[in-house]
Short mmCIF file of C-alpha atoms and ligand atoms in Angstrom, two decimals:
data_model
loop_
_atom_site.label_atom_id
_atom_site.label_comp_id
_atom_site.label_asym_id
_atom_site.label_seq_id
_atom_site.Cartn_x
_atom_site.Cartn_y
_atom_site.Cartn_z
CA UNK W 1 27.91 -41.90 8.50
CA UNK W 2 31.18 -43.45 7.40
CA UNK W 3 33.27 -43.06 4.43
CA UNK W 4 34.36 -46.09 1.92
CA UNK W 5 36.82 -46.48 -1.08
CA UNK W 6 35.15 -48.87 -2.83
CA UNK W 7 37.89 -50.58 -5.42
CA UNK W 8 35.94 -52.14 -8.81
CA UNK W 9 33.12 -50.10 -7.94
CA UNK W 10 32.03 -49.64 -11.77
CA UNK W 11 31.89 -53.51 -11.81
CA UNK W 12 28.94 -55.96 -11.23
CA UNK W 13 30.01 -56.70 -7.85
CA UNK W 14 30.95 -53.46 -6.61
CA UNK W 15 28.18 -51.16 -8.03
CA UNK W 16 25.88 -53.03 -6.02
CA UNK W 17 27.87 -52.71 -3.01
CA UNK W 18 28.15 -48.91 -3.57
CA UNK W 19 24.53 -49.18 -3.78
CA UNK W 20 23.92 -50.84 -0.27
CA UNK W 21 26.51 -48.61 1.08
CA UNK W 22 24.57 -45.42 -0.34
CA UNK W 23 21.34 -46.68 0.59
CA UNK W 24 22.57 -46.63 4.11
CA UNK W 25 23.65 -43.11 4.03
CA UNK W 26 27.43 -43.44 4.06
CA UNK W 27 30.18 -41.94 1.50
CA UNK W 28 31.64 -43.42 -0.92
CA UNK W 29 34.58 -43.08 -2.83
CA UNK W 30 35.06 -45.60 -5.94
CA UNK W 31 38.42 -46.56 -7.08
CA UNK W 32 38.50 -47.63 -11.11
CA UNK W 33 40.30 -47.64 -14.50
CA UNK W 34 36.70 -48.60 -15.84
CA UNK W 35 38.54 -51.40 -18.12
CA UNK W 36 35.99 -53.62 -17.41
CA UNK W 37 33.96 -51.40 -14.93
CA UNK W 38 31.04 -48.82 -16.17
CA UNK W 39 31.00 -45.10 -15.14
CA UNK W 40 27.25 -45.39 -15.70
CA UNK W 41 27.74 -47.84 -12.89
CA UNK W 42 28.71 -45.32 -10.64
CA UNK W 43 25.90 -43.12 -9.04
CA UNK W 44 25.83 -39.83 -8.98
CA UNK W 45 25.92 -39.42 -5.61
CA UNK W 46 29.17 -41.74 -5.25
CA UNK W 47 32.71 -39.81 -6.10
CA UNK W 48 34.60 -41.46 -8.77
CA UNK W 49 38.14 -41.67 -9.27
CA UNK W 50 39.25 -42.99 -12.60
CA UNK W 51 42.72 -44.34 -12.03
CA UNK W 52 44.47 -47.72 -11.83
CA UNK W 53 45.55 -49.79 -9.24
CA UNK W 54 49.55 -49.83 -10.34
CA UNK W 55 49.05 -46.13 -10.15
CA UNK W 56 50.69 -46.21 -6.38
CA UNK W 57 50.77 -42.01 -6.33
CA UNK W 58 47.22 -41.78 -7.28
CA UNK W 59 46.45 -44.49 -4.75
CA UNK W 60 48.64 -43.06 -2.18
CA UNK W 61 46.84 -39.69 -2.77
CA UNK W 62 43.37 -41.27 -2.39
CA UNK W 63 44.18 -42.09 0.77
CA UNK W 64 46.39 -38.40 1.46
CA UNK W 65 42.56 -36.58 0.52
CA UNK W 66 40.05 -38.66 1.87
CA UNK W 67 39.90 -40.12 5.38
CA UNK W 68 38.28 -43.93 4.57
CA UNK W 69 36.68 -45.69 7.38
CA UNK W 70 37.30 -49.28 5.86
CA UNK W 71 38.39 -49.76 1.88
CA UNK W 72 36.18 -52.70 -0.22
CA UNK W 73 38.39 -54.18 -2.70
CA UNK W 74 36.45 -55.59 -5.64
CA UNK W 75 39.12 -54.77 -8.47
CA UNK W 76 40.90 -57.92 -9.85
CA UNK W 77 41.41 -59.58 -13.21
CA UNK W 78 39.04 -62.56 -13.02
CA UNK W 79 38.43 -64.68 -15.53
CA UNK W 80 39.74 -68.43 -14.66
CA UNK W 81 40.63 -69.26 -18.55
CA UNK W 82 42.63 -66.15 -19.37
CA UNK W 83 44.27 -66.53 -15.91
CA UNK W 84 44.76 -69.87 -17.73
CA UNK W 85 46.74 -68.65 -20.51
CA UNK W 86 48.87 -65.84 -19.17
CA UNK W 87 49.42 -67.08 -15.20
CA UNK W 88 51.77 -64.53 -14.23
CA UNK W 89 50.22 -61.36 -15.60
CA UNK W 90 47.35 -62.52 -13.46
CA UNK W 91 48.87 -63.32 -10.70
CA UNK W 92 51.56 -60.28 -10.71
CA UNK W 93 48.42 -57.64 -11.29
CA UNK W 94 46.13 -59.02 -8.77
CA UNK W 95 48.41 -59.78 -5.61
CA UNK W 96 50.79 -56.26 -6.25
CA UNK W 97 47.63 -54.36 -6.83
CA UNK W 98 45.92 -56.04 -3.76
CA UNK W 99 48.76 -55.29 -1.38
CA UNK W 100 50.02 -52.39 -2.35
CA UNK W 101 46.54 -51.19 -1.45
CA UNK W 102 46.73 -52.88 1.66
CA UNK W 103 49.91 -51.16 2.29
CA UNK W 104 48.34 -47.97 1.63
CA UNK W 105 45.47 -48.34 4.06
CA UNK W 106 48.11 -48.94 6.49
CA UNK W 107 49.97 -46.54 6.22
CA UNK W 108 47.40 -44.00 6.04
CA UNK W 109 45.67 -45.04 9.30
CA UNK W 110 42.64 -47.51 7.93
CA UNK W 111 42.62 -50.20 9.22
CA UNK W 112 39.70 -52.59 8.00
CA UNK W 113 39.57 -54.08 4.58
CA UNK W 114 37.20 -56.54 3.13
CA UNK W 115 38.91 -58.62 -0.07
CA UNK W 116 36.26 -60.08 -3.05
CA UNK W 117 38.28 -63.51 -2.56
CA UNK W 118 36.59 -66.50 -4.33
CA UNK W 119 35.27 -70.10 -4.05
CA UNK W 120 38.22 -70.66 -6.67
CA UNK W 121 40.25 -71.00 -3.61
CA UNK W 122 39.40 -74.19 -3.08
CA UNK W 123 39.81 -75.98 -6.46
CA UNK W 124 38.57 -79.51 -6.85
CA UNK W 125 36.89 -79.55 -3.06
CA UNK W 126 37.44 -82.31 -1.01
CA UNK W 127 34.11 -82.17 0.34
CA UNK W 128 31.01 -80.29 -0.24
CA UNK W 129 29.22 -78.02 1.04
CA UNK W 130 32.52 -76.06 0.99
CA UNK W 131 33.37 -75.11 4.59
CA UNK W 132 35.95 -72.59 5.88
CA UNK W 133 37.99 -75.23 7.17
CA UNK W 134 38.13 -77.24 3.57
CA UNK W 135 41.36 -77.77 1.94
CA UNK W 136 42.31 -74.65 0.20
CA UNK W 137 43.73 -76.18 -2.92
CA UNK W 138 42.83 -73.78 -6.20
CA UNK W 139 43.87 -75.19 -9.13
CA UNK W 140 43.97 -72.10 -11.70
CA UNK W 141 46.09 -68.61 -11.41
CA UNK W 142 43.05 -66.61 -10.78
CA UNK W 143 42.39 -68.85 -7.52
CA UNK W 144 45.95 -68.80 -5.99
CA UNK W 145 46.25 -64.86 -6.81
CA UNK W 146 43.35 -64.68 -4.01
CA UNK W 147 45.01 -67.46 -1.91
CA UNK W 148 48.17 -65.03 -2.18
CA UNK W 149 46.89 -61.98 -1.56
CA UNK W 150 44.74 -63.54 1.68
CA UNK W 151 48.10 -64.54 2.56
CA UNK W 152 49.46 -61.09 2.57
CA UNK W 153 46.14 -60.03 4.56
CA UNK W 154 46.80 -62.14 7.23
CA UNK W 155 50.73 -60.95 7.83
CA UNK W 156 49.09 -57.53 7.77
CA UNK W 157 47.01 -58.39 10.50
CA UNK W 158 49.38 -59.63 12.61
CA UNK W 159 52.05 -57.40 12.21
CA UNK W 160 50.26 -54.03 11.72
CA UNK W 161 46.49 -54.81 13.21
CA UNK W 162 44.53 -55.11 10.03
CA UNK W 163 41.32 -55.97 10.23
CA UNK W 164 40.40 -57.84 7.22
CA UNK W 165 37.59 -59.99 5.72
CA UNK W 166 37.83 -62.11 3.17
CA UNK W 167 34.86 -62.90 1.41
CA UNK W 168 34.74 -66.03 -0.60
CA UNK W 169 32.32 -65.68 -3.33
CA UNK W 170 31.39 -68.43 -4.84
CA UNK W 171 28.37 -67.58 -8.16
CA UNK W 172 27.48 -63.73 -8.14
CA UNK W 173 24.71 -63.25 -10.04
CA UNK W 174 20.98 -61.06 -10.75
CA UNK W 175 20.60 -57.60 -10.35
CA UNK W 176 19.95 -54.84 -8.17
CA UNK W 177 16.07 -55.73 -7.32
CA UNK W 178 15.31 -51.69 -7.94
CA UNK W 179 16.64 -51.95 -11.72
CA UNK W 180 19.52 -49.57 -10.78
CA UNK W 181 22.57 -51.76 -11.73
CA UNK W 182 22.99 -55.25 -13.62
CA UNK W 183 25.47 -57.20 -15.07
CA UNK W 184 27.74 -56.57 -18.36
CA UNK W 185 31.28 -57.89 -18.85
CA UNK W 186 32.54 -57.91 -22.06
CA UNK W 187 33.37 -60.77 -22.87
CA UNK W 188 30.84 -62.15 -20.36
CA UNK W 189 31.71 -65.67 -19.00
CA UNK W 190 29.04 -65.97 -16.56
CA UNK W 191 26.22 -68.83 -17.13
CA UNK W 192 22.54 -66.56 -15.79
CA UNK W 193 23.21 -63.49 -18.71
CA UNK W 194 24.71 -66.30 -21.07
CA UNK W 195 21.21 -68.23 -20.63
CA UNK W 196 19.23 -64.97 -21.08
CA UNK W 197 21.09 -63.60 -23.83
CA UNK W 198 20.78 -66.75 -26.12
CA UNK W 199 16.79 -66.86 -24.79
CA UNK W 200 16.75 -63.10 -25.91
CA UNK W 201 18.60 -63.93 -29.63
CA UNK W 202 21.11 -62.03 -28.44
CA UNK W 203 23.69 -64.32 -28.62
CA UNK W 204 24.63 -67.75 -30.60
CA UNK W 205 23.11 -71.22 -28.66
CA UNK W 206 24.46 -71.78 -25.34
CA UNK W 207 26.77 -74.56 -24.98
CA UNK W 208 26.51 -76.81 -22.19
CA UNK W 209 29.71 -78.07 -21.20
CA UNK W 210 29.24 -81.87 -20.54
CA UNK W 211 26.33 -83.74 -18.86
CA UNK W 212 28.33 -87.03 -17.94
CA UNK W 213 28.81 -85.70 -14.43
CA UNK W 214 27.51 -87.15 -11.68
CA UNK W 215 24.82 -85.28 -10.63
CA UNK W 216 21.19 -85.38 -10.65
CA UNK W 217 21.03 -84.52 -14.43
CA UNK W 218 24.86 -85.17 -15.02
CA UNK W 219 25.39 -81.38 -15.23
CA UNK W 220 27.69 -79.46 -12.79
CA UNK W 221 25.88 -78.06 -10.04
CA UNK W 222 26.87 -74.68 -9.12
CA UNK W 223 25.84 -72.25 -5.75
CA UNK W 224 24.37 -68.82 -6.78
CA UNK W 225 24.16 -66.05 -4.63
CA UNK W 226 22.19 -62.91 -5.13
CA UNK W 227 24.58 -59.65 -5.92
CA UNK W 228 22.22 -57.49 -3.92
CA UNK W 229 22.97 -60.52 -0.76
CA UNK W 230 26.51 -60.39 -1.70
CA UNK W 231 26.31 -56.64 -1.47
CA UNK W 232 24.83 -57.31 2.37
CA UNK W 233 27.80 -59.23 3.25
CA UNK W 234 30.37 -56.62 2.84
CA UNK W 235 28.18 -54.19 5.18
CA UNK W 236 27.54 -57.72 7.97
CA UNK W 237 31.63 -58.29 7.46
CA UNK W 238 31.74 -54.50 7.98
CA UNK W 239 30.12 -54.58 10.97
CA UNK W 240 31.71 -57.46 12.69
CA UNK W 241 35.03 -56.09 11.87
CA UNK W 242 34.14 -53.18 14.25
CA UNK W 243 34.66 -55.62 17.47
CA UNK W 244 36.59 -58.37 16.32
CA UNK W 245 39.17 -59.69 14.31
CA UNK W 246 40.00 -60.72 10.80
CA UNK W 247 37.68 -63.31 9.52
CA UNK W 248 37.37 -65.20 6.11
CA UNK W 249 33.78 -66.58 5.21
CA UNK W 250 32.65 -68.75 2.41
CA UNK W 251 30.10 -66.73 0.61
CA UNK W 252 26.38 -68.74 -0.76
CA UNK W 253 23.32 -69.52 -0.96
CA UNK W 254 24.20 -72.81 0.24
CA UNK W 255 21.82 -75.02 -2.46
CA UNK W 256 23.11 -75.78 -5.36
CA UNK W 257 21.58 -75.59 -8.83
CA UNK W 258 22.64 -77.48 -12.35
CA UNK W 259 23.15 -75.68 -15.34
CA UNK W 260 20.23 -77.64 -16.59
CA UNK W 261 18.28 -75.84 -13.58
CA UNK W 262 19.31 -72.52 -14.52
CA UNK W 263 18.67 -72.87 -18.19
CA UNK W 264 15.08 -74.26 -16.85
CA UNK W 265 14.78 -71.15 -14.46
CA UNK W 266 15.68 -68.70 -17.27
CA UNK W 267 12.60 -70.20 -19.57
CA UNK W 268 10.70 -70.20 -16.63
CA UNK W 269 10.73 -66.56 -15.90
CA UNK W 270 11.18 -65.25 -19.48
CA UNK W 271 8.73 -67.24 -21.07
CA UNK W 272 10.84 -68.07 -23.95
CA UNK W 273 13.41 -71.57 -24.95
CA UNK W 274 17.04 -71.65 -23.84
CA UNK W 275 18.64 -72.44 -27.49
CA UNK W 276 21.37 -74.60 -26.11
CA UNK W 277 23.79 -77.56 -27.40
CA UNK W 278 25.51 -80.35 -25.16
CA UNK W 279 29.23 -79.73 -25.71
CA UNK W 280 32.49 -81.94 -24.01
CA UNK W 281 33.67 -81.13 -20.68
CA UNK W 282 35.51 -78.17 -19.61
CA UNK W 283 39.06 -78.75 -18.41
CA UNK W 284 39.08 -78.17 -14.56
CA UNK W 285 35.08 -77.82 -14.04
CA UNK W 286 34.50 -79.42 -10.32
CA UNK W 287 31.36 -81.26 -10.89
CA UNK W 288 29.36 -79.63 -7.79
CA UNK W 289 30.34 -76.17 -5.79
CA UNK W 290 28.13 -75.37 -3.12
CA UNK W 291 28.82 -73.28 -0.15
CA UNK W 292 28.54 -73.68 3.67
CA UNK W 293 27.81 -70.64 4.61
CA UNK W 294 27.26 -71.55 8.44
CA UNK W 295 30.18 -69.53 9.93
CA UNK W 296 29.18 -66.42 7.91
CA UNK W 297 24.96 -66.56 9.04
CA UNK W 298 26.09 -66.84 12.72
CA UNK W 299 28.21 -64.62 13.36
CA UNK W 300 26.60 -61.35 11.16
CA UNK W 301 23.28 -62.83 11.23
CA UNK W 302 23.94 -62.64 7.29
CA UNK W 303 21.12 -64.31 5.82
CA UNK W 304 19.96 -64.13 1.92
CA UNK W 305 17.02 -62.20 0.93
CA UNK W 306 16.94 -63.26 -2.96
CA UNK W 307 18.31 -67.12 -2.07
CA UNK W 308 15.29 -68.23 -4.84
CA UNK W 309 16.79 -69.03 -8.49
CA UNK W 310 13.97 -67.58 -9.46
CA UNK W 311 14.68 -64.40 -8.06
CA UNK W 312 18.02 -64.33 -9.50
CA UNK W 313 17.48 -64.79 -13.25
CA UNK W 314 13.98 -62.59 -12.56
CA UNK W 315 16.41 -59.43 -11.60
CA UNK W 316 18.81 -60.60 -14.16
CA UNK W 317 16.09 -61.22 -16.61
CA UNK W 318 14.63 -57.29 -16.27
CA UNK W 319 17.41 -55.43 -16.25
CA UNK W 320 19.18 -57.32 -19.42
CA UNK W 321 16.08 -57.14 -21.41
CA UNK W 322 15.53 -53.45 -20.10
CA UNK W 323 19.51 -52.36 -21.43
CA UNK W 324 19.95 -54.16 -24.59
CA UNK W 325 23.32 -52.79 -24.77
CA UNK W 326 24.09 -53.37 -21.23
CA UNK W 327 25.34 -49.93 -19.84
CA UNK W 328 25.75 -48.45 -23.15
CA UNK W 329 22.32 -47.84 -23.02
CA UNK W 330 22.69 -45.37 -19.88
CA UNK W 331 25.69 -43.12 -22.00
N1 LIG E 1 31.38 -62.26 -10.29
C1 LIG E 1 31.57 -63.38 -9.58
O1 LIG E 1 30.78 -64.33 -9.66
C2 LIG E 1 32.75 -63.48 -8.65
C3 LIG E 1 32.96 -64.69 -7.97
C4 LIG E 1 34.04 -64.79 -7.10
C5 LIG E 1 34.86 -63.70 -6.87
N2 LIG E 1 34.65 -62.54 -7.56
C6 LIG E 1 35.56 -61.41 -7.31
O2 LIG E 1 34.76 -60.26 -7.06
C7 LIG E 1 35.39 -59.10 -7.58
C8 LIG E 1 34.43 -58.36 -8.46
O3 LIG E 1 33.99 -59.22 -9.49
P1 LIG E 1 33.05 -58.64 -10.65
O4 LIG E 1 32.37 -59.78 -11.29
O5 LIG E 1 32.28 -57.52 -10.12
O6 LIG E 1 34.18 -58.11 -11.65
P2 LIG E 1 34.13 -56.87 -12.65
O7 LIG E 1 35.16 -57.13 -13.69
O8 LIG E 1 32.74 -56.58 -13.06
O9 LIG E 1 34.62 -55.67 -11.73
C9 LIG E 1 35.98 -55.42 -11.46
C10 LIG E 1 36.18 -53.92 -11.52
O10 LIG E 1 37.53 -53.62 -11.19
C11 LIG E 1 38.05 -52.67 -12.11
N3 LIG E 1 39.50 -52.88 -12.20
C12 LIG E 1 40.13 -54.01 -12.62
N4 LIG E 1 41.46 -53.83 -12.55
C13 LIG E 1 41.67 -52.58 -12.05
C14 LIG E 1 42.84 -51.82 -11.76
N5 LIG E 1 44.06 -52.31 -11.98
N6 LIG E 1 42.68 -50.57 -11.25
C15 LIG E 1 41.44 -50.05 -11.05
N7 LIG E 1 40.30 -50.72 -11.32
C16 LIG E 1 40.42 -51.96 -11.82
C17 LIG E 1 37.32 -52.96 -13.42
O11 LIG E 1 37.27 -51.85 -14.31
C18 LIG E 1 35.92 -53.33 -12.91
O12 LIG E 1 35.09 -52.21 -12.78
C19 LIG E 1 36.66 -59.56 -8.26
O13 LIG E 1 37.75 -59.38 -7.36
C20 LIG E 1 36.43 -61.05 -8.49
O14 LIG E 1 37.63 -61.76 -8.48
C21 LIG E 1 33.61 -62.40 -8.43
#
């Protein structure tokens, strides 16, 4: 058994990491000012510590009671358009908060991180599928605040023998396949719960934001990765961090699907019509994002179990129909 601090484990990424990491018997501590996370998120069976990031005491005593075998760092602000809007809040919280907890884990003795980077690293690709060794070019706040704080990773590893992986995510979506976590931001940004939220009345039409690209059905095509496969990553990067170096791999299904697919897939599986609208453009949208996920498959042997669409809005689909009011519902 080994023992994690899981940062951003109250969030949609991380509770399903602290999930996998439970299900294999291990300890986990989670890490979170629950502004965006849930402590209905958090299992029982996982200790939470509610406390920020710029809290460096709180951090620093983390690390002073608990002896962590590797630290998981989902916690970040990141939505692209509000990085948009206020650049240097973004990038200021995410790269201090992201190294200082770095320094942290150095100091104290732990020595392998894995980083929730992002596909936003790579802005406007120059090819696709998107490769580790593509241009890394972001071309919004959120992106480079990743780019920085890889950066910082990297002199960490050199200088002080961090072990790090840096997971590039590119679309996280569906749920935990048991029903025991989902998805619920507020405000949620994210197309699959968009799509099944307007299909439940939940929410006003969805608007589709151009279909002049070109692509099969002139919509931007977008690769989306299972949460619960996501999840698996961290524990394959885990794993190959115990016998080699740093490593940074690009995070996807590796097909990519339309927003016209998804909105298809969602009506498919919930038997009901997408309300939707065909809207202008969106500043900055790369028409298609799809991940090569080579590098990442052969050396973990990483491979996705829920890789379908299908089986991502399905998981979606259940639990956001089951919770109404997202994790409300759970107190
Ligand atoms: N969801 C995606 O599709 C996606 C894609 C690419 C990268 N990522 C990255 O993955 C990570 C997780 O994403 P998510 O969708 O689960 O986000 P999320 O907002 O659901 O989770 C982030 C968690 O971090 C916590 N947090 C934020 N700032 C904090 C702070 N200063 N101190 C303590 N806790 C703090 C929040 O309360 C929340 O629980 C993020 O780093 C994000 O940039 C996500």
């Amino acid at each position: 058994m080994s023992r994690y601090l899981v940062t951003g484990g109250a969030g949609f990424v991380g509770s399903h990491a602290v999930l996998a990491l439970l299900d294999r018997g291990h300890e986990v501590v989670v890490f979170d000012n629950l502004t965006q996370g849930h402590r209905a998120a958090v299992p029982a069976a996982a200790t939470l510590v509610e406390a920020d990031l710029a809290d460096a005491a709180r951090v620093a005593e983390v690390f002073a009671t608990w002896r962590f075998d590797a630290v998981l760092h989902f916690a970040a602000l990141s939505i692209v358009g509000a990085s948009m809007r206020d650049p240097l809040h973004y990038i200021a919280e995410n790269v201090a908060h992201s190294l200082n907890l770095a320094n942290a884990a150095v100091r104290a003795g732990c020595l392998r991180f894995v980083l929730s980077s992002t596909a936003a690293l790579f802005g406007d690709p120059d090819r696709v599928p998107i490769d580790e060794a593509c241009r890394i070019a972001p071309s919004n706040p959120y992106g480079d605040s990743k780019r920085m704080v890889e950066e910082g990773l990297e002199w960490a590893a050199r200088i002080h023998g961090l072990r790090y992986a840096a997971l590039r995510y590119f679309n996280a979506a569906g749920s935990d396949p048991q029903g025991r976590a989902g998805e619920d931001h507020d405000p949620e940004t994210h197309l699959v719960p968009l799509a099944i939220d307007a299909a439940l009345g939940r929410r006003p039409a969805l608007t589709v934001f151009g279909e002049d690209y070109a692509t099969p059905d002139g919509t931007c095509l977008r690769d989306y990765v299972h949460v619960t496969d996501l999840a698996e990553a961290h524990l394959a990067a885990l794993a190959r961090l115990e016998t080699h170096g740093s490593c940074r791999y690009n995070v996807g299904s590796g097909t990519g699907a339309s927003v016209k697919d998804v909105i298809a897939a969602v009506e498919r599986v919930g038997g009901r019509p997408v309300p939707h609208s065909i809207g202008p453009r969106r500043a900055g949208d790369p028409p298609v994002l799809v991940a090569a996920s080579d590098r990442l498959r052969a050396e973990t042997g990483w491979a996705p179990r829920y890789g379908a669409l299908d089986d991502i809005v399905r998981t979606a689909w259940t639990w956001r129909e089951a919770h109404p009011k997202g994790y409300a519902d759970r107190g």
